[in-house]
Short mmCIF file of C-alpha atoms and ligand atoms in Angstrom, two decimals:
data_model
loop_
_atom_site.label_atom_id
_atom_site.label_comp_id
_atom_site.label_asym_id
_atom_site.label_seq_id
_atom_site.Cartn_x
_atom_site.Cartn_y
_atom_site.Cartn_z
CA MET A 27 11.37 -21.37 -8.46
CA ARG A 28 13.47 -18.47 -9.60
CA THR A 29 12.44 -14.96 -10.65
CA GLN A 30 14.39 -11.74 -11.19
CA VAL A 31 12.19 -9.68 -8.99
CA GLY A 32 10.05 -11.11 -6.26
CA ILE A 33 7.06 -8.28 -5.57
CA ILE A 34 4.74 -8.60 -2.41
CA GLY A 35 1.56 -6.92 -2.53
CA ALA A 36 -0.83 -6.57 -5.45
CA GLY A 37 -2.15 -3.28 -4.80
CA PRO A 38 -1.54 0.11 -7.08
CA ALA A 39 2.35 -0.09 -6.27
CA GLY A 40 2.93 -3.93 -6.83
CA LEU A 41 0.66 -4.29 -10.10
CA LEU A 42 2.26 -1.05 -11.80
CA LEU A 43 5.79 -2.39 -10.87
CA SER A 44 5.23 -5.64 -12.41
CA GLN A 45 3.70 -4.41 -15.51
CA LEU A 46 6.78 -1.80 -15.66
CA LEU A 47 9.08 -4.70 -15.25
CA HIS A 48 6.94 -6.45 -17.65
CA LEU A 49 7.66 -4.08 -20.39
CA ALA A 50 11.36 -3.80 -19.91
CA GLY A 51 11.74 -7.30 -20.54
CA ILE A 52 12.16 -8.23 -16.62
CA GLU A 53 10.45 -11.13 -14.95
CA SER A 54 8.54 -10.67 -11.77
CA VAL A 55 6.29 -12.89 -9.38
CA VAL A 56 3.49 -10.69 -7.12
CA LEU A 57 2.44 -12.51 -3.96
CA GLU A 58 -0.67 -11.10 -2.78
CA SER A 59 -2.14 -12.37 0.80
CA ARG A 60 -5.79 -11.62 -0.40
CA SER A 61 -7.98 -12.87 -3.00
CA ARG A 62 -8.54 -11.36 -6.23
CA ASP A 63 -12.08 -10.55 -5.64
CA ALA A 64 -11.19 -8.96 -2.50
CA ILE A 65 -8.47 -6.67 -3.65
CA GLU A 66 -10.91 -5.69 -6.74
CA ALA A 67 -13.55 -5.09 -4.11
CA THR A 68 -11.75 -2.43 -1.67
CA ILE A 69 -13.07 1.29 -1.85
CA ARG A 70 -9.99 3.46 -1.39
CA ALA A 71 -8.66 6.42 -3.30
CA GLY A 72 -10.45 8.23 -6.17
CA ILE A 73 -8.12 10.83 -7.25
CA LEU A 74 -5.42 10.13 -10.19
CA GLU A 75 -2.76 12.70 -11.00
CA HIS A 76 -2.25 13.85 -14.54
CA GLY A 77 0.87 11.85 -14.48
CA THR A 78 -0.78 8.67 -13.05
CA VAL A 79 -3.41 8.74 -15.76
CA ASP A 80 -0.17 9.21 -18.48
CA LEU A 81 1.52 6.38 -16.80
CA MET A 82 -2.14 4.01 -16.95
CA GLU A 83 -1.88 4.91 -20.31
CA ARG A 84 1.79 4.31 -21.53
CA ILE A 85 1.32 0.77 -19.71
CA GLY A 86 -1.56 0.10 -21.81
CA ALA A 87 -3.94 0.30 -18.81
CA GLY A 88 -5.54 3.37 -19.92
CA GLU A 89 -8.85 2.39 -21.95
CA ARG A 90 -11.36 2.31 -19.76
CA LEU A 91 -9.99 4.95 -17.27
CA LYS A 92 -10.27 7.39 -20.42
CA ARG A 93 -13.71 6.11 -21.39
CA GLU A 94 -15.40 5.76 -17.92
CA GLY A 95 -13.43 7.91 -15.83
CA PHE A 96 -14.13 11.51 -15.30
CA ARG A 97 -11.48 14.15 -16.08
CA HIS A 98 -11.94 17.12 -13.33
CA ASP A 99 -10.67 20.58 -14.19
CA GLY A 100 -10.87 21.75 -10.77
CA ILE A 101 -12.05 21.68 -7.15
CA HIS A 102 -14.35 24.07 -5.13
CA LEU A 103 -12.86 25.22 -1.60
CA ARG A 104 -15.72 26.06 0.43
CA PHE A 105 -15.56 28.42 3.76
CA ASP A 106 -17.45 31.01 5.10
CA GLY A 107 -20.44 30.03 3.65
CA GLN A 108 -19.04 30.73 -0.06
CA THR A 109 -17.63 28.50 -2.56
CA ARG A 110 -14.40 29.56 -4.43
CA ARG A 111 -13.09 27.35 -7.52
CA ILE A 112 -9.42 26.54 -8.37
CA ASP A 113 -9.04 25.68 -11.93
CA PHE A 114 -6.45 23.36 -12.64
CA PRO A 115 -5.79 23.73 -16.63
CA GLU A 116 -5.39 27.58 -16.36
CA LEU A 117 -3.39 27.34 -13.54
CA THR A 118 -1.11 24.74 -14.91
CA GLY A 119 -0.77 24.92 -18.45
CA GLY A 120 -3.29 22.44 -19.36
CA LYS A 121 -3.12 19.94 -16.76
CA SER A 122 -6.31 17.94 -14.95
CA VAL A 123 -7.16 14.88 -12.50
CA TYR A 124 -9.22 12.05 -13.38
CA LEU A 125 -11.89 10.62 -10.91
CA TYR A 126 -11.52 6.93 -11.45
CA PRO A 127 -11.69 4.51 -8.14
CA GLN A 128 -8.75 2.67 -6.88
CA HIS A 129 -10.62 -0.58 -7.43
CA GLU A 130 -10.94 -0.05 -10.80
CA VAL A 131 -7.26 0.73 -11.43
CA ILE A 132 -6.81 -2.73 -9.69
CA LYS A 133 -9.58 -4.48 -11.89
CA ASP A 134 -7.61 -2.96 -15.02
CA LEU A 135 -4.15 -4.07 -13.86
CA VAL A 136 -5.00 -7.26 -12.62
CA ALA A 137 -6.63 -8.09 -15.99
CA LEU A 138 -3.90 -6.71 -17.95
CA ARG A 139 -1.04 -8.59 -16.08
CA LEU A 140 -3.19 -11.89 -16.25
CA ARG A 141 -3.67 -11.23 -19.94
CA LEU A 142 -0.15 -10.71 -20.59
CA GLY A 143 0.79 -14.22 -18.85
CA GLY A 144 1.89 -12.09 -15.59
CA ASP A 145 2.29 -14.18 -12.64
CA ILE A 146 0.07 -13.20 -9.57
CA ARG A 147 -0.48 -15.43 -6.76
CA PHE A 148 -3.53 -14.68 -4.82
CA ALA A 149 -4.26 -15.63 -1.28
CA VAL A 150 -1.04 -16.56 -0.32
CA ARG A 151 -0.24 -16.59 3.71
CA ASN A 152 2.86 -15.99 6.00
CA VAL A 153 5.51 -14.54 3.56
CA THR A 154 8.87 -14.45 4.74
CA LEU A 155 12.13 -12.58 3.38
CA HIS A 156 15.22 -14.07 3.55
CA ASP A 157 19.16 -13.35 3.21
CA LEU A 158 18.27 -9.77 2.07
CA GLU A 159 21.61 -8.91 2.71
CA THR A 160 23.02 -11.42 0.05
CA THR A 161 22.65 -11.27 -3.85
CA ALA A 162 20.46 -14.29 -3.73
CA PRO A 163 17.48 -13.15 -1.67
CA ARG A 164 14.19 -15.70 -1.09
CA LEU A 165 10.74 -15.28 -0.67
CA LYS A 166 9.08 -18.24 1.39
CA TYR A 167 5.15 -18.63 1.57
CA VAL A 168 2.13 -20.88 1.84
CA ASN A 169 0.12 -21.10 -1.36
CA SER A 170 -3.67 -20.59 -1.56
CA GLN A 171 -3.77 -24.75 -1.60
CA GLY A 172 -1.60 -24.59 1.66
CA ALA A 173 1.70 -25.78 0.32
CA ALA A 174 4.79 -24.50 1.25
CA GLU A 175 6.65 -22.55 -1.55
CA GLU A 176 10.18 -20.55 -1.88
CA ILE A 177 10.96 -18.06 -4.66
CA HIS A 178 14.52 -17.34 -5.41
CA CYS A 179 15.26 -13.68 -6.44
CA ASP A 180 17.65 -11.34 -7.61
CA TYR A 181 15.79 -8.52 -5.63
CA ILE A 182 12.99 -8.34 -3.64
CA VAL A 183 10.06 -5.20 -3.72
CA GLY A 184 7.71 -4.69 -0.74
CA CYS A 185 4.43 -2.98 -1.92
CA ASP A 186 2.55 -4.78 0.81
CA GLY A 187 1.16 -1.50 2.44
CA THR A 188 1.00 -0.25 5.78
CA ASN A 189 0.64 -3.56 7.78
CA GLY A 190 2.85 -5.85 5.45
CA VAL A 191 5.68 -7.67 6.34
CA SER A 192 8.56 -6.27 4.47
CA LYS A 193 9.32 -3.27 6.38
CA PRO A 194 9.18 -5.41 9.89
CA SER A 195 11.70 -7.63 8.16
CA ILE A 196 14.56 -4.98 7.99
CA PRO A 197 16.82 -5.25 11.15
CA GLU A 198 15.84 -2.72 13.86
CA GLY A 199 17.95 0.35 13.56
CA LYS A 200 18.53 0.40 10.05
CA LEU A 201 15.45 2.74 9.22
CA LYS A 202 14.60 5.99 10.72
CA THR A 203 10.76 6.85 10.78
CA TYR A 204 9.13 10.27 11.03
CA GLU A 205 5.53 10.39 12.00
CA LYS A 206 2.69 12.68 12.55
CA VAL A 207 -0.40 11.42 14.06
CA TYR A 208 -3.60 14.11 13.65
CA PRO A 209 -5.92 14.42 16.39
CA PHE A 210 -8.80 13.62 14.07
CA GLY A 211 -10.05 10.98 11.51
CA TRP A 212 -12.35 11.00 8.78
CA PHE A 213 -16.08 9.34 8.46
CA GLY A 214 -16.60 8.09 5.08
CA ILE A 215 -19.60 7.05 3.31
CA LEU A 216 -20.93 5.76 0.24
CA CYS A 217 -24.38 6.57 -0.71
CA LYS A 218 -26.94 6.04 -3.51
CA ALA A 219 -27.79 9.48 -4.76
CA PRO A 220 -26.88 11.53 -7.86
CA PRO A 221 -23.71 13.91 -7.43
CA SER A 222 -24.10 16.91 -5.18
CA SER A 223 -21.27 18.95 -7.58
CA ASP A 224 -19.80 18.13 -11.14
CA GLU A 225 -16.51 18.78 -9.12
CA LEU A 226 -15.17 18.05 -5.58
CA ILE A 227 -15.87 20.19 -2.64
CA TYR A 228 -13.50 20.51 0.38
CA ALA A 229 -15.19 22.45 3.07
CA GLN A 230 -13.27 24.13 5.77
CA HIS A 231 -16.39 24.87 8.66
CA GLN A 232 -16.27 25.77 12.49
CA ARG A 233 -17.72 22.30 13.32
CA GLY A 234 -15.03 20.49 11.31
CA PHE A 235 -13.83 19.66 7.67
CA ALA A 236 -16.25 18.03 4.96
CA LEU A 237 -15.47 16.61 1.55
CA ALA A 238 -17.84 15.88 -1.18
CA SER A 239 -16.37 13.43 -3.68
CA THR A 240 -18.10 11.06 -6.05
CA ARG A 241 -17.66 7.32 -7.45
CA SER A 242 -20.31 7.44 -10.45
CA PRO A 243 -23.44 9.16 -11.72
CA GLU A 244 -25.31 7.10 -9.08
CA ILE A 245 -23.23 6.34 -6.04
CA GLN A 246 -21.19 9.30 -4.03
CA ARG A 247 -18.41 8.98 -1.46
CA MET A 248 -18.37 11.96 1.14
CA TYR A 249 -16.43 12.46 4.19
CA PHE A 250 -16.37 14.55 7.38
CA GLN A 251 -13.96 15.16 10.30
CA VAL A 252 -14.51 13.44 13.31
CA ASP A 253 -12.81 12.35 16.70
CA PRO A 254 -10.43 9.20 15.59
CA THR A 255 -11.90 7.14 18.63
CA GLU A 256 -15.53 7.81 16.95
CA LYS A 257 -17.44 4.91 16.76
CA VAL A 258 -19.65 4.06 13.40
CA GLN A 259 -22.52 2.88 15.11
CA ASN A 260 -22.89 6.14 16.81
CA TRP A 261 -23.81 7.88 13.43
CA SER A 262 -27.56 7.52 12.33
CA ASP A 263 -27.90 8.14 8.41
CA ASP A 264 -29.96 11.14 9.51
CA ARG A 265 -27.31 12.09 12.07
CA ILE A 266 -24.87 12.05 9.07
CA TRP A 267 -26.81 14.14 6.80
CA ALA A 268 -27.34 16.78 9.15
CA GLU A 269 -23.54 16.91 9.79
CA PHE A 270 -22.91 17.46 6.34
CA ARG A 271 -25.69 20.15 5.72
CA ALA A 272 -24.36 21.90 8.36
CA ARG A 273 -20.68 21.68 7.47
CA LEU A 274 -21.13 21.99 3.58
CA GLU A 275 -23.77 25.16 4.06
CA THR A 276 -23.35 28.19 1.84
CA ARG A 277 -24.94 31.38 1.96
CA ASP A 278 -27.33 30.91 -0.83
CA GLY A 279 -28.70 27.68 0.66
CA TRP A 280 -26.84 25.10 -1.32
CA LEU A 281 -27.78 21.48 -0.23
CA PRO A 282 -26.03 18.07 -0.86
CA ALA A 283 -28.18 15.56 -2.64
CA GLU A 284 -29.29 12.62 -0.16
CA GLY A 285 -29.68 8.92 -0.25
CA PRO A 286 -29.44 5.58 1.28
CA ILE A 287 -26.00 5.56 2.79
CA PHE A 288 -24.62 1.77 2.49
CA SER A 289 -21.22 1.97 3.80
CA LYS A 290 -19.71 3.72 6.76
CA VAL A 291 -16.11 3.79 7.97
CA ILE A 292 -13.68 5.53 9.83
CA VAL A 293 -10.04 6.37 9.04
CA GLY A 294 -7.11 7.24 10.94
CA MET A 295 -4.97 10.04 9.83
CA ARG A 296 -1.20 10.38 9.84
CA SER A 297 2.01 11.10 7.84
CA LEU A 298 4.77 8.95 8.07
CA VAL A 299 7.86 8.38 6.07
CA THR A 300 10.63 5.61 6.40
CA GLU A 301 14.18 6.16 5.11
CA PRO A 302 15.93 4.91 3.54
CA MET A 303 13.62 3.06 1.26
CA GLN A 304 15.93 -0.18 0.74
CA TYR A 305 17.70 -2.47 2.73
CA GLY A 306 20.37 -4.74 1.09
CA ARG A 307 18.52 -6.30 -1.80
CA LEU A 308 15.13 -5.10 -0.52
CA PHE A 309 13.17 -1.86 -1.66
CA LEU A 310 10.06 -0.54 -0.27
CA ALA A 311 7.39 1.44 -2.48
CA GLY A 312 4.01 2.81 -2.08
CA ASP A 313 2.36 2.99 1.61
CA ALA A 314 4.79 0.19 2.88
CA ALA A 315 7.32 3.29 3.20
CA HIS A 316 5.30 6.15 3.63
CA VAL A 317 1.44 7.30 4.25
CA VAL A 318 -0.17 10.56 3.90
CA PRO A 319 -3.18 11.88 5.24
CA PRO A 320 -6.14 11.85 2.21
CA THR A 321 -6.77 15.27 2.11
CA GLY A 322 -4.33 16.02 -0.67
CA ALA A 323 -5.20 12.74 -2.53
CA LYS A 324 -1.60 11.73 -3.11
CA GLY A 325 -1.44 8.19 -1.73
CA LEU A 326 -1.83 6.13 -4.99
CA ASN A 327 -0.12 8.77 -6.80
CA LEU A 328 2.92 8.43 -4.50
CA ALA A 329 3.19 4.55 -4.67
CA ALA A 330 2.83 5.14 -8.61
CA ALA A 331 5.68 7.52 -8.87
CA ASP A 332 8.09 5.56 -6.37
CA VAL A 333 7.70 2.35 -8.87
CA GLN A 334 8.31 4.28 -12.10
CA VAL A 335 11.48 5.46 -10.56
CA LEU A 336 12.21 1.85 -9.30
CA ALA A 337 11.65 0.38 -12.53
CA ASN A 338 14.21 2.93 -14.27
CA GLY A 339 16.65 1.39 -12.14
CA PHE A 340 15.88 -2.13 -12.66
CA GLU A 341 15.99 -1.44 -16.42
CA ALA A 342 19.53 0.26 -16.08
CA PHE A 343 20.35 -2.88 -13.86
CA TYR A 344 19.55 -5.60 -16.21
CA ARG A 345 19.94 -3.75 -19.68
CA ARG A 346 23.16 -2.22 -18.94
CA GLY A 347 24.91 -3.83 -15.71
CA ASN A 348 24.49 -0.55 -14.32
CA SER A 349 23.10 -0.39 -10.67
CA GLU A 350 23.89 3.04 -9.48
CA PRO A 351 20.22 4.11 -10.35
CA LEU A 352 19.08 1.32 -8.17
CA LEU A 353 21.26 2.74 -5.20
CA ARG A 354 19.90 6.05 -5.96
CA TYR A 355 16.25 5.05 -5.97
CA SER A 356 15.42 6.04 -2.63
CA ASP A 357 17.21 9.41 -2.28
CA MET A 358 15.37 10.24 -5.47
CA ALA A 359 11.78 8.71 -4.87
CA LEU A 360 12.14 10.73 -0.96
CA LYS A 361 12.38 14.06 -2.92
CA ARG A 362 9.04 13.71 -4.35
CA ILE A 363 7.57 11.57 -1.05
CA TRP A 364 8.86 14.96 1.17
CA LYS A 365 6.95 17.48 -1.47
CA ALA A 366 4.04 15.30 -1.42
CA GLN A 367 4.19 14.91 2.56
CA ARG A 368 4.37 18.95 2.85
CA PHE A 369 1.30 19.58 0.52
CA SER A 370 -0.82 16.61 2.29
CA TRP A 371 0.04 18.29 5.76
CA TRP A 372 -0.63 21.69 4.56
CA MET A 373 -3.84 20.72 3.20
CA THR A 374 -4.89 18.83 6.01
CA SER A 375 -3.76 21.66 8.66
CA LEU A 376 -5.71 24.21 6.34
CA MET A 377 -8.98 22.45 5.81
CA HIS A 378 -9.50 20.70 9.60
CA ARG A 379 -10.14 22.12 13.12
CA ALA A 380 -8.20 20.39 15.79
CA PRO A 381 -9.20 20.27 19.36
CA GLY A 382 -7.78 23.40 21.19
CA ASP A 383 -7.81 25.39 17.94
CA ASP A 384 -8.57 29.08 19.05
CA ASP A 385 -10.13 32.06 17.07
CA PHE A 386 -7.13 33.08 16.02
CA ARG A 387 -6.10 29.98 14.55
CA TYR A 388 -9.42 30.10 13.07
CA GLN A 389 -8.95 33.68 11.14
CA MET A 390 -5.49 32.33 9.94
CA GLN A 391 -7.43 29.57 8.02
CA MET A 392 -9.96 31.77 6.44
CA ALA A 393 -7.25 34.30 5.52
CA GLU A 394 -5.05 31.67 3.97
CA LEU A 395 -8.32 30.33 2.18
CA ASP A 396 -9.11 33.51 1.03
CA TYR A 397 -5.34 34.33 -0.29
CA VAL A 398 -5.06 30.91 -1.90
CA THR A 399 -8.36 31.32 -3.69
CA SER A 400 -7.89 35.05 -4.78
CA SER A 401 -4.18 35.35 -5.79
CA PRO A 402 -3.11 33.70 -8.75
CA LEU A 403 -0.07 32.97 -7.61
CA GLY A 404 -1.51 31.32 -4.38
CA ALA A 405 -4.07 29.51 -6.44
CA ALA A 406 -1.38 28.32 -8.84
CA SER A 407 0.55 26.82 -6.28
CA LEU A 408 -2.07 24.55 -4.70
CA ALA A 409 -3.26 23.67 -8.21
CA GLU A 410 0.20 22.73 -9.57
CA ASN A 411 0.44 20.22 -6.40
CA TYR A 412 -2.81 18.76 -6.62
CA VAL A 413 -2.48 17.81 -10.14
CA GLY A 414 0.84 16.47 -9.62
CA LEU A 415 4.53 18.35 -9.52
CA PRO A 416 6.56 17.86 -12.57
CA MET A 417 8.95 15.28 -12.46
CA GLN A 418 11.76 17.72 -12.61
CA TYR A 419 10.61 19.54 -9.42
CA ALA A 420 10.44 16.32 -7.61
CA SER A 421 13.24 13.95 -8.47
P1 RFL B 517 -1.98 -0.99 -1.01
O1 RFL B 517 -2.97 -0.52 -1.57
O2 RFL B 517 -2.09 -1.10 0.72
O3 RFL B 517 -1.63 -2.58 -1.36
C1 RFL B 517 -0.83 -3.44 -0.47
C2 RFL B 517 -1.56 -5.05 -0.90
O4 RFL B 517 -0.35 -5.64 -0.24
C3 RFL B 517 -1.04 -6.88 0.20
N1 RFL B 517 -0.31 -7.24 1.44
C4 RFL B 517 0.28 -8.33 1.34
N2 RFL B 517 0.55 -9.26 0.32
C5 RFL B 517 1.31 -10.47 0.64
N3 RFL B 517 1.71 -10.54 2.25
C6 RFL B 517 1.56 -9.95 2.89
N4 RFL B 517 2.40 -10.12 4.43
C7 RFL B 517 0.87 -8.66 2.78
N5 RFL B 517 0.64 -7.53 3.36
C8 RFL B 517 -0.30 -6.69 2.55
C9 RFL B 517 -2.66 -6.25 0.53
O5 RFL B 517 -3.34 -7.48 0.49
C10 RFL B 517 -2.54 -5.21 -0.66
O6 RFL B 517 -3.41 -5.73 -1.85
O7 RFL B 517 -0.97 -0.23 -0.83
P2 RFL B 517 -0.11 0.42 -2.14
O8 RFL B 517 0.11 -0.45 -3.30
O9 RFL B 517 1.19 1.13 -1.85
O10 RFL B 517 -0.92 1.53 -2.65
C11 RFL B 517 -1.05 2.87 -1.65
C12 RFL B 517 -2.77 3.26 -1.89
O11 RFL B 517 -3.50 2.15 -1.87
C13 RFL B 517 -3.10 4.39 -0.91
O12 RFL B 517 -1.83 5.19 -0.70
C14 RFL B 517 -4.28 4.72 -1.27
O13 RFL B 517 -5.36 4.26 -1.39
C15 RFL B 517 -4.68 6.69 -0.30
N6 RFL B 517 -5.66 7.24 -0.62
C16 RFL B 517 -5.70 8.16 -1.86
N7 RFL B 517 -4.67 7.95 -2.67
C17 RFL B 517 -4.72 9.00 -3.56
O14 RFL B 517 -3.88 9.11 -4.43
N8 RFL B 517 -5.68 9.62 -4.01
C18 RFL B 517 -6.98 9.47 -3.25
O15 RFL B 517 -7.97 9.97 -3.38
C19 RFL B 517 -7.04 8.73 -1.99
N9 RFL B 517 -8.03 8.65 -1.14
C20 RFL B 517 -6.76 6.95 0.04
C21 RFL B 517 -7.88 8.16 -0.24
C22 RFL B 517 -6.60 5.97 1.33
C23 RFL B 517 -7.84 5.71 1.71
N10 RFL B 517 -7.86 5.29 3.09
C24 RFL B 517 -8.68 3.99 3.10
C25 RFL B 517 -6.61 5.36 3.86
C26 RFL B 517 -8.96 7.84 0.64
C27 RFL B 517 -9.05 6.74 1.69
C28 RFL B 517 -10.29 7.09 2.83
C1 PHB B 518 -11.98 9.99 -2.63
O1 PHB B 518 -13.00 10.16 -3.50
O2 PHB B 518 -12.10 9.07 -1.96
C2 PHB B 518 -11.23 11.25 -2.26
C3 PHB B 518 -10.99 12.43 -3.01
C4 PHB B 518 -10.28 13.24 -2.78
C5 PHB B 518 -9.59 13.33 -1.78
C6 PHB B 518 -9.60 11.93 -0.52
C7 PHB B 518 -10.40 11.17 -1.14
O3 PHB B 518 -8.46 13.94 -1.23
#
């Protein structure tokens, strides 16, 4: 069969792109290696920048997000036993973020695409990319029934995340990779308990970082920093709660709301950028091209920003025969990506204790936390980055 744009991966990047292309009158097919049930059940990100919320609304996928999501007008930074709030609307001219879990975004986008007749092929295997240097690239794969199939495309977009096949299909030496691996990871839990706070708490403590986030009034998402080689089975529920109580302590005796823990995972932390995000007729978008540590809550939002730039490029190509914006995609997207990388790295460095960090380093972190939470200019910079930089600074 034939399509205009072949998309690999039905994560936020692939699904948003297919909807943006549809609205521009451009055909696409999405190939996804997992089942619909599996992608709709994977717990990942929680925070949507104001621009991502606008995008969801603009493409017709914002109704449930606005109804069931939670607008967050600030975050709490906790350090040295005290809590300081960063007020987003006050510092950014009225902007906020939304807490709306990534798997809900996925459910809304899949339902929308299928309702509009979108072509998403779930549970495919062995996707391979061919003839990327020509004007007629092809995708080969095995469908969910076990039959081999082929799609002829004008372009291919790799939205297949960190372990996908798109990036490895680019010949060696064509890409430059920048990578920083952090000497810690996050232990993430889901528990059945009421929220500990109406807004997220990011805590810096001598014992290491902790974060109290939420999923719903009944389910909470919390994280604490661990050694990346740590094992989940070493952590009983009691030990986990003792760690949260210690790291989230305040001078006035605040305590997290505790409840049964039903999910425990450890995720590594790294910053990674691949340049350029194009090879011939293959473009990379989202985690397939870059990874951020989760501290700044930027991953999903960067995927959404990439595909907006890319969709504008495809629109210029198909509507006006102008391939210039497509050729500029990588340069344009990377400007925003590097700024989000800087913010994620900065938040990570500010909030975590690395092995070998001395007391001087700790005092520097305390001074910086005091500065960004007491200076309106310091706080405004944090708030502006957290809610998402305006497009004109980042493109
Ligand atoms: P995804 O979501 O990984 O989707 C890729 C899709 O491609 C499929 N795939 C393939 N399909 C066909 N053939 C193949 N060979 C394939 N290989 C893979 C996969 O099955 C999958 O469905 O990438 P995308 O679309 O670029 O989206 C990126 C985001 O998912 C990611 O950046 C965020 O989850 C990161 N992230 C956060 N981002 C935020 O913006 N805000 C947050 O609060 C936030 N918190 C987080 C996070 C990531 C975390 N983890 C688990 C790393 C918290 C955590 C703990
Ligand atoms: C989450 O709710 O999973 C979450 C929130 C904020 C972050 C990272 C993860 O910075």
